[in-house]
Coordinates of C-alpha atoms and ligand atoms in Angstrom, one line a residue:
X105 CA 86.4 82.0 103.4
X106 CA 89.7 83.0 102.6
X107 CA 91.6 79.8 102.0
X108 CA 88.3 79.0 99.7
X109 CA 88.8 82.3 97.3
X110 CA 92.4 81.3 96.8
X111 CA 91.8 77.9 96.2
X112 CA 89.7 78.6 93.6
X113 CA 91.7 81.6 92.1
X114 CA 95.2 80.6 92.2
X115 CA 95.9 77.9 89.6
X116 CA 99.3 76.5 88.3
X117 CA 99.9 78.8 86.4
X118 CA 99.6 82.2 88.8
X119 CA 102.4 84.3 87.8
X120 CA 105.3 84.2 89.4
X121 CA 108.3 86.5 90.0
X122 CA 109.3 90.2 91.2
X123 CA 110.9 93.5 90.8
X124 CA 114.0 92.7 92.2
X125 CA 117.6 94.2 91.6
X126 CA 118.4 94.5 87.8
X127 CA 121.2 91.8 88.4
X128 CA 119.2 89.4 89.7
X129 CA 116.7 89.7 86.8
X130 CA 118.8 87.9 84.8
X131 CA 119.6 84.6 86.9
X132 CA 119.8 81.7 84.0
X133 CA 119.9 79.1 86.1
X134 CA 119.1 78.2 90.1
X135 CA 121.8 79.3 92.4
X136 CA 122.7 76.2 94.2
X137 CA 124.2 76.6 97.8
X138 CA 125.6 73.6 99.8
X139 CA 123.0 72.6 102.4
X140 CA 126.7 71.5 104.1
X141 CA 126.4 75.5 105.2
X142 CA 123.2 74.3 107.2
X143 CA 124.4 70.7 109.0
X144 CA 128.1 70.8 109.0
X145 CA 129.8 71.1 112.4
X146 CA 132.8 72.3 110.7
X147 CA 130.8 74.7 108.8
X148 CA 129.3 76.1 112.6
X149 CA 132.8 76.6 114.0
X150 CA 134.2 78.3 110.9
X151 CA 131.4 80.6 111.4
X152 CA 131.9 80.9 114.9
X153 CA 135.8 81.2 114.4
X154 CA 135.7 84.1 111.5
X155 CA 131.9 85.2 111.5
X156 CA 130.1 86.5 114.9
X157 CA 133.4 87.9 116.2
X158 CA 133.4 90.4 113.6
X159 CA 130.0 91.1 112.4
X160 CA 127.5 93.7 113.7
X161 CA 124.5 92.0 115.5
X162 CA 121.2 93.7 117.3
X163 CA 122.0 92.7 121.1
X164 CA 118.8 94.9 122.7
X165 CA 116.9 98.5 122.5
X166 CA 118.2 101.7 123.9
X167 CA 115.5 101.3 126.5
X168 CA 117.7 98.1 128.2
X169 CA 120.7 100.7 129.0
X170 CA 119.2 104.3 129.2
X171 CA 120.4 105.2 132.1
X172 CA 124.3 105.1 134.0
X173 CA 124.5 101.8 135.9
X174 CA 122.5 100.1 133.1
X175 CA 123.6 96.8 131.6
X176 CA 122.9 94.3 129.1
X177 CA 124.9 91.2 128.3
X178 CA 124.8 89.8 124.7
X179 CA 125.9 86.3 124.3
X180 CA 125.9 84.6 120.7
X181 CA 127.9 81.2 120.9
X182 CA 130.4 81.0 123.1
X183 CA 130.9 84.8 122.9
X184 CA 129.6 86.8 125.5
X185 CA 129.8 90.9 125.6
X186 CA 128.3 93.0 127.9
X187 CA 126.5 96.3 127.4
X188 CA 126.8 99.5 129.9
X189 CA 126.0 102.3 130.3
X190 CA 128.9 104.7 131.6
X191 CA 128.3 107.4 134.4
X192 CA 128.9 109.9 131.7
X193 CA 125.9 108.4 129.6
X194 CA 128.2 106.6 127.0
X195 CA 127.7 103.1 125.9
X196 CA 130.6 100.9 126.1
X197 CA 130.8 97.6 125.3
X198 CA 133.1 94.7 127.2
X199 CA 134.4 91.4 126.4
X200 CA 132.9 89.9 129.7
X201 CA 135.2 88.3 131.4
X202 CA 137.4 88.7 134.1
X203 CA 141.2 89.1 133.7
X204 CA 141.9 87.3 136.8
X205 CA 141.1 83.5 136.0
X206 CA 138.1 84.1 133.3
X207 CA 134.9 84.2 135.3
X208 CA 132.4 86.3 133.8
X209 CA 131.6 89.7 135.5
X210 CA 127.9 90.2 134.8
X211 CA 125.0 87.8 133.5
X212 CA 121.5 88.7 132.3
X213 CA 120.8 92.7 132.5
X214 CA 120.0 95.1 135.3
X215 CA 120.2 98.2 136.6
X216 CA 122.5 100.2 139.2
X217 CA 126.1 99.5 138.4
X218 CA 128.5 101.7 139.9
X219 CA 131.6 99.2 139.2
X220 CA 132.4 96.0 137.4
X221 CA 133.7 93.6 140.0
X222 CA 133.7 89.9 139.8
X223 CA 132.0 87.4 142.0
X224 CA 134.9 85.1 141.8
X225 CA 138.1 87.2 143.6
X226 CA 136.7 90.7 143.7
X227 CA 139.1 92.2 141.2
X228 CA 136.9 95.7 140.4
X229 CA 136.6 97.7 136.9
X230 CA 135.2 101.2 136.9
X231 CA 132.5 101.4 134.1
X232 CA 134.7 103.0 131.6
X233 CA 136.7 99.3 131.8
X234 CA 139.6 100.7 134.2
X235 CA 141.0 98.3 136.7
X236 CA 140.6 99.7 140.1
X237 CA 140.9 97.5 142.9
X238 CA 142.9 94.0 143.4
X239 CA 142.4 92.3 147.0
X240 CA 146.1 91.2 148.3
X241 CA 147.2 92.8 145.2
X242 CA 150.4 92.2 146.8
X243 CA 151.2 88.3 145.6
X244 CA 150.8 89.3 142.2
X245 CA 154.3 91.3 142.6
X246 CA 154.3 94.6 140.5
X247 CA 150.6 94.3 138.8
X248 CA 149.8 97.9 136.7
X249 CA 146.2 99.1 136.3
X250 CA 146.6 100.3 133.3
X251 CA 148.0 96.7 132.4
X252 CA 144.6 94.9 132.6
X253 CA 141.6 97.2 131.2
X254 CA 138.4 95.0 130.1
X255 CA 138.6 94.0 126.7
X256 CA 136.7 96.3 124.8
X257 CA 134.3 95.4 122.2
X258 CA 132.3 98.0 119.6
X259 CA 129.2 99.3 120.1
X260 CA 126.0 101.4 118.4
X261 CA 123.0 102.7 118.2
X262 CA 120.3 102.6 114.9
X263 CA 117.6 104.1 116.5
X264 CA 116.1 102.2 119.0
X265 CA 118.6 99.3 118.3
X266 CA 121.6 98.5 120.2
X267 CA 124.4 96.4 118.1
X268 CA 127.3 95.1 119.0
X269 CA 130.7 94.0 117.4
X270 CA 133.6 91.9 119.0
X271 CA 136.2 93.8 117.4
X272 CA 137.0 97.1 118.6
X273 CA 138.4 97.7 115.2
X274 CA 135.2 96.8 113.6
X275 CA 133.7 99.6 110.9
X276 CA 131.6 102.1 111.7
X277 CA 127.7 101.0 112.3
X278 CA 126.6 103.2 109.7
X279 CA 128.9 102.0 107.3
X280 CA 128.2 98.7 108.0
X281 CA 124.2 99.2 107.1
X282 CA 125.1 100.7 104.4
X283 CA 122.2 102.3 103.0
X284 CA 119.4 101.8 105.3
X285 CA 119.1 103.8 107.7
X286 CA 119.5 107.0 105.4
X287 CA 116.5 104.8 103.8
X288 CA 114.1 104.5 106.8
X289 CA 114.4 108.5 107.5
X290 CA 111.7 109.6 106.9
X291 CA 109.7 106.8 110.0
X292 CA 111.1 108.8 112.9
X293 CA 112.6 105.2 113.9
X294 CA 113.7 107.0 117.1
X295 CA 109.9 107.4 118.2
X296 CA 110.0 103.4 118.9
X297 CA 110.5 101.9 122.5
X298 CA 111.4 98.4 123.2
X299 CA 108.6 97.0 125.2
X300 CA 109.7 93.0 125.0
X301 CA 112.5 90.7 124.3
X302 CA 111.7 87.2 124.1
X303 CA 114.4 84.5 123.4
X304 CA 113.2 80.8 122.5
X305 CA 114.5 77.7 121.3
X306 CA 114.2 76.5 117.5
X307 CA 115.3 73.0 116.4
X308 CA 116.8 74.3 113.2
X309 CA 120.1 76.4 111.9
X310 CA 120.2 79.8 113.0
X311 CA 120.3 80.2 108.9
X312 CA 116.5 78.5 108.1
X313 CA 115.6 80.6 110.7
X314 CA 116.9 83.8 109.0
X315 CA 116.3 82.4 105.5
X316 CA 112.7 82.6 106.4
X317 CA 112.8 86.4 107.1
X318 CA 114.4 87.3 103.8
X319 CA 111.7 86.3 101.2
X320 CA 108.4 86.6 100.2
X321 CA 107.9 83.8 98.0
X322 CA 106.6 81.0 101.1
X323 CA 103.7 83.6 101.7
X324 CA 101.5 82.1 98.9
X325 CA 102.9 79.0 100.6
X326 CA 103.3 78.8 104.2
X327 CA 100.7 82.3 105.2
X328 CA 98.1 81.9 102.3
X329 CA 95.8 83.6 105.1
X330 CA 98.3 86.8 104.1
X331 CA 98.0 87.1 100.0
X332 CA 94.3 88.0 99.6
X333 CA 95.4 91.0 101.4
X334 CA 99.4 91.4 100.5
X335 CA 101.0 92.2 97.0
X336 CA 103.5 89.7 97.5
X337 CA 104.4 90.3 93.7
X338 CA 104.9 94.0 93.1
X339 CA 107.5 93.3 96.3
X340 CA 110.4 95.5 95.6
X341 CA 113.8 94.3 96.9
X342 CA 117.5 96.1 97.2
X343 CA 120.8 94.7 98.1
X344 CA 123.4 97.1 99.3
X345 CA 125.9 94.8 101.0
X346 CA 125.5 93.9 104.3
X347 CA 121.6 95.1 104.3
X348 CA 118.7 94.4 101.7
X349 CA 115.4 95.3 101.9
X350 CA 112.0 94.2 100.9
X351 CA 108.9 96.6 100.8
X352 CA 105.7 94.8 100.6
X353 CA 102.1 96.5 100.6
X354 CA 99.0 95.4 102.3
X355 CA 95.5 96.0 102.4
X356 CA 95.1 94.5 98.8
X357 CA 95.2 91.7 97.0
X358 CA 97.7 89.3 95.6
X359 CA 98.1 90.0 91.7
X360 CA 98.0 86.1 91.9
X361 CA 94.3 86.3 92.5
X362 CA 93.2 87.2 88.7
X363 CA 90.9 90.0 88.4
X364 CA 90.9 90.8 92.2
X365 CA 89.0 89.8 95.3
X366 CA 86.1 91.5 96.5
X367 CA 86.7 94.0 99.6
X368 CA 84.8 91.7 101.9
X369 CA 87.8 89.0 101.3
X370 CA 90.5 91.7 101.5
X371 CA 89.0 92.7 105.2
X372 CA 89.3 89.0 106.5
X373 CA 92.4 88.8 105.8
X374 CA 93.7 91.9 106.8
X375 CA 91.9 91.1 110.3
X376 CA 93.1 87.5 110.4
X377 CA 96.6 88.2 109.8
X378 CA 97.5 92.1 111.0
X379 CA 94.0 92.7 112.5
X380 CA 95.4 94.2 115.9
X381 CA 97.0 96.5 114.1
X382 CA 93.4 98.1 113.9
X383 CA 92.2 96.8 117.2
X384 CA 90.4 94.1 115.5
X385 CA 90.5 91.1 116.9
X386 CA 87.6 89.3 114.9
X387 CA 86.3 89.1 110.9
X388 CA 83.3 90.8 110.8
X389 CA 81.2 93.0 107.7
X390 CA 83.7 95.2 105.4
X391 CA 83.5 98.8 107.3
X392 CA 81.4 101.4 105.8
X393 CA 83.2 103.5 102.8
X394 CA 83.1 106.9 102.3
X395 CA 83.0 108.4 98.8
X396 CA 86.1 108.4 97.3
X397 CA 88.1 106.3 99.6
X398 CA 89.4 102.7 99.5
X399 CA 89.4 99.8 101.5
X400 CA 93.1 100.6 102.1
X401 CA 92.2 104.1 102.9
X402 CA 89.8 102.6 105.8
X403 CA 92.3 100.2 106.9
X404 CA 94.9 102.8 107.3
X405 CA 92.5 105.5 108.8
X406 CA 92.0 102.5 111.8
X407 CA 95.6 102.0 112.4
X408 CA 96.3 105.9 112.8
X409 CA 93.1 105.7 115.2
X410 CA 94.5 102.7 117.5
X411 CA 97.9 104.2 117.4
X412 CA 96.3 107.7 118.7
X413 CA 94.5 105.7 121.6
X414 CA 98.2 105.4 122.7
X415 CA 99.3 108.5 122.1
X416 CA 101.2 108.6 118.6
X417 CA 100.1 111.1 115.8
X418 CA 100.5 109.3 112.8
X419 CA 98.7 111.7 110.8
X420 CA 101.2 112.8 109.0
X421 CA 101.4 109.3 106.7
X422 CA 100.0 108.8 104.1
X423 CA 97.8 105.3 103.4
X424 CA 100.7 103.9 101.0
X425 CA 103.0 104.4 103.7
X426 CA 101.0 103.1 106.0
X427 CA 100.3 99.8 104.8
X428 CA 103.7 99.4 103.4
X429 CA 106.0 97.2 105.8
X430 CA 109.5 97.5 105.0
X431 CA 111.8 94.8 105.8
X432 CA 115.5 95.3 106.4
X433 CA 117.7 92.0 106.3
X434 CA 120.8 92.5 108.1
X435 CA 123.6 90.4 108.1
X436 CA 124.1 87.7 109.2
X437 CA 121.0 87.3 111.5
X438 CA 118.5 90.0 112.1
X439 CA 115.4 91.4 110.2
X440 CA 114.1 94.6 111.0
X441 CA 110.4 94.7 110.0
X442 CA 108.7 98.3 110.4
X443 CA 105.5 100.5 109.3
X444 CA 104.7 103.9 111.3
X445 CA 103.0 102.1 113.8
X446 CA 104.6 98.9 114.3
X447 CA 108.4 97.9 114.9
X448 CA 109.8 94.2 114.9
X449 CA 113.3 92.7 115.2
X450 CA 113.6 89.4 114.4
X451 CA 117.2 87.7 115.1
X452 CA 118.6 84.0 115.1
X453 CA 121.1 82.8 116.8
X454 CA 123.5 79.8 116.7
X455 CA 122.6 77.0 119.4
X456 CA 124.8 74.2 120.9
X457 CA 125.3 72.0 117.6
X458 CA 124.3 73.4 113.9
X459 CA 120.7 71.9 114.3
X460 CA 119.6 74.6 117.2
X461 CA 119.3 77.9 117.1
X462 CA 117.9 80.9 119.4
X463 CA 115.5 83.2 118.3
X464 CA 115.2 86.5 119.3
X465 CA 112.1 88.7 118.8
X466 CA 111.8 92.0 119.9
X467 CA 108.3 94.3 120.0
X468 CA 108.1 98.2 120.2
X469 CA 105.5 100.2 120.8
X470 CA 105.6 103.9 119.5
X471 CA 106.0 106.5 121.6
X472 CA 104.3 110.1 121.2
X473 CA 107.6 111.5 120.4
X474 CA 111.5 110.7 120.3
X475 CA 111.6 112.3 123.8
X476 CA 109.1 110.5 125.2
X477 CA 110.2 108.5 128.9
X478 CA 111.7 105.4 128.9
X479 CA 110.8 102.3 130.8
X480 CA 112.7 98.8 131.0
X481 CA 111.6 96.1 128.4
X482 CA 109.9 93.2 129.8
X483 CA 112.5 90.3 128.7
X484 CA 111.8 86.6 128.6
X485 CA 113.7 83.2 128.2
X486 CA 111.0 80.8 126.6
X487 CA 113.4 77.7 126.2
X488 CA 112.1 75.4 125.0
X489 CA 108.5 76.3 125.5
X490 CA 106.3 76.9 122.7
X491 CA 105.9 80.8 121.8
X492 CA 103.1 82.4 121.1
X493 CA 104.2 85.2 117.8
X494 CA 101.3 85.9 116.4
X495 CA 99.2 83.9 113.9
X496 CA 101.9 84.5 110.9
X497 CA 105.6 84.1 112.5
X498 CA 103.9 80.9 114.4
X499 CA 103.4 79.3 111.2
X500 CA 107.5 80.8 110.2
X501 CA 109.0 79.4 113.3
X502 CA 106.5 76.0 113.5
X503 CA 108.3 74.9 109.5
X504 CA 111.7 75.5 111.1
X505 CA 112.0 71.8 112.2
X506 CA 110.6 70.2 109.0
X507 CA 113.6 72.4 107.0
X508 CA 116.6 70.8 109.0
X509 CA 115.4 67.4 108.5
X510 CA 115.0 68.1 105.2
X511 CA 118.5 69.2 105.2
X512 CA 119.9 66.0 106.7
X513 CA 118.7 63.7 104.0
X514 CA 121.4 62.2 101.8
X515 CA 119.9 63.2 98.0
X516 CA 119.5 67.3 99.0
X517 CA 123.7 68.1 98.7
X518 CA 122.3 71.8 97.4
X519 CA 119.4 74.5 98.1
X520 CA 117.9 75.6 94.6
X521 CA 117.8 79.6 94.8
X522 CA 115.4 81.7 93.1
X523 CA 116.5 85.6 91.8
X524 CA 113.7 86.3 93.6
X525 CA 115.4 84.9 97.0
X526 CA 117.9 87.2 96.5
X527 CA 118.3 88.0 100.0
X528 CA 119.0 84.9 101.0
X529 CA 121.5 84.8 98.0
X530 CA 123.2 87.7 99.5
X531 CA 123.7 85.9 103.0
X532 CA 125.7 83.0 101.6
X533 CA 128.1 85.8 99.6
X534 CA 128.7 87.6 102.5
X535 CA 129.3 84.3 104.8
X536 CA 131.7 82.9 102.1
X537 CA 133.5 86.8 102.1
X538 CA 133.8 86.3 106.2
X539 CA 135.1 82.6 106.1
X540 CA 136.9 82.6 103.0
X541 CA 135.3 80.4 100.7
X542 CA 137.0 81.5 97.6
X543 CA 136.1 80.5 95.2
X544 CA 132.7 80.0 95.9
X545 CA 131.1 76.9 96.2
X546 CA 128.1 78.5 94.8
X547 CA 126.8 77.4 91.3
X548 CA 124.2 78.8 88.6
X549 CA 123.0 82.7 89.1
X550 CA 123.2 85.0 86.7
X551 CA 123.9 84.5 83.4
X552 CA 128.0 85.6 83.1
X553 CA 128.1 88.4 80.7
Ligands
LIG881 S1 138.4 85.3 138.4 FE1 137.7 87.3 138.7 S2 138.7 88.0 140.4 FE2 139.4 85.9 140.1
LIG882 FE1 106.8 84.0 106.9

């Protein structure tokens, strides 16, 4: 019913376009970025050279590493850090690998650390990354503890978020997103607990993958399901540096659908798309109204009654904020997509070669309060095996294979950018700032004046 009232109300001509940053208003002609960026070994070991070492990245949720003994390890390429948790309660953050001959001290995550000693010759790190025990330490001649600590690496929290950084000299977290958490304030972000990670294979650059986090535009594509209850138009966007943002409402219909849709349509897709949300799993007769409220009104008033079935008071939100999901892009790879009752992290990852990449999601629940107890995550290694994401990210992961091949073909040399992809935009100027492209090998934009 859906797919029929856009069919018939979306023509050619349906406008197009949307509030984005004043700068990007004025784009005069496609920005055109080298799909090299996307195929190019070369390209992959620059990033991998000047890039991930340096740049913040999501790794896992507080809830991985809330307690001493806890650990996480974080690999991205070759790189591989590992997360603990100190018997002080700090986090610290290790290069992992053994000083000895290289082995790697920890894989996967667990619980119950006391030390840091490796498999391989049982050299042994206290958690705060002191060497503390060498077996026939006397072959090694005069061998100082203080000689050999772990490499360190940065590490912080946003929220519920755990990121790490390579570089120990890395800028503060904070600085690094700029403005966005000061932005997302008001949420109580710290409320959220990690309930899963799941990791799965995508034929594609870890960059299509991102790329299709950090627009709007492919909804009246790809999730036409979505519009007849989104305003992907009206879709506000800001770029700070390393974070944009995208705020999108639901619960009504697509200014591309002239003159409206009638509730009945709205509700469908609401259900189809986000209906768990409201602990709805299947379309059925538009809800009763009463006077005076809206269908988004109803909407939100169900999502602040499932999320009170769990135990979080959301009354204090209003229905805009409710059914407005605001979407952080962080560079390079993660997108943070959150209302008061839902929380996402979506992250992609280089594979082996430029044509595979992991992706990372990561659900939260909300908690009753920011104090609430903690409980381990349930995380899971899909492979290659096909995911199950929900109706729309199935359909965003499912294109990813289609886009590299696309990539490959010898007439596309250039992606043709849209202002209104300006997100994307933003993650080839921040690549080109990390690996030195100067000048840019970016054409068109905005108009130079
Ligand atoms: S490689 Fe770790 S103790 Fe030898
Ligand atoms: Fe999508």
């Amino acid at each position: 019913m859906v797919l029929e009232a856009l069919d018939r109300a979306v023509g050619e001509d349906a406008p197009v376009g949307t509030a984005i940053t004043a700068a990007q208003k004025g784009q005069a002609s496609p920005t055109m970025v080298p799909a090299a960026r996307y195929t190019s070994p070369e390209f992959a070991a620059r990033e991998i050279e000047r890039m991930w070492p340096k740049v913040w990245q999501v790794a896992c949720t507080v809830d991985h590493v809330s307690d001493p003994g806890d650990y996480f390890e974080y690999r991205v390429g070759p790189y591989s850090v590992l997360i603990v948790r100190d018997d002080d309660g700090t986090l610290r953050a290790y290069q992992n690998v053994c000083r000895h001959r290289g082995n790697a001290l920890c894989t996967g995550a667990g619980k119950g650390l006391s030390e840091l000693r490796c498999g391989y010759h049982r050299w042994s790190w206290d958690l705060r990354g002191r060497l503390r025990e060498v077996p026939s330490r006397k072959g090694f001649g005069v061998l100082r503890n203080d000689d050999f600590p772990l490499f360190a690496a940065s590490v912080d929290t946003w929220g519920p978020l755990v990121f790490v950084n390579l570089d120990p000299e890395a800028m503060p977290l904070l600085e690094y997103l700029e403005g966005a958490p000061a932005d997302l304030e008001w949420i109580g972000f710290d409320d959220f607990r990690g309930e899963a990670l799941v990791t799965m294979d995508v034929e594609a650059n870890w960059k299509v993958v991102a790329d299709g986090f950090s627009e709007t535009y492919h909804v009246q594509g790809l999730h036409r399901e979505m519009i007849a209850s989104m305003d992907d138009i009206d879709a506000p966007q800001r770029v700070w540096g390393h974070a944009s943002k995208s705020s999108q409402r639901y619960g009504v219909p697509s200014p591309r659908f002239r003159g409206g849709l009638d509730d009945q349509t709205v509700w469908d897709s609401f259900v189809i798309t986000q209906g768990m949300r409201m602990g709805v799993a299947e379309v059925g007769p538009v809800p009763e109204r009463a006077e005076g409220e809206s269908l988004s009104d109803v909407i939100a008033a169900r999502i602040r009654a499932t999320s009170a079935e769990k135990g979080a008071d959301l009354s204090r939100f209003d229905t805009d904020q409710m059914l407005t999901l605001h979407q952080y892009n962080l560079f390079p790879n993660s997108t943070v997509l959150v209302t008061p009752d839902l929380l996402s992290v979506l992250s992609a990852k280089p594979g082996p070669d430029p044509d595979h990449a992991e992706m990372v999601a990561i659900h939260f629940r909300r908690a009753p309060s920011a104090d609430a107890p903690r409980s381990e995550p349930m995380t899971v290694a899909l492979g290659g095996q096909p995911a199950d994401l929900g109706f729309v990210l199935n359909a965003d992961v499912s294109v990813a294979p289609a886009i590299q091949r696309g990539m490959h073909q010898p007439g596309f040399t250039h992606l043709a950018l849209s202002g209104e992809e300006i997100r994307i935009i933003n993650t080839h100027r921040n690549l080109e700032r990390y690996l030195g492209i100067d000048p840019s090998d970016m054409t068109g934009g905005p108009a130079d004046d």
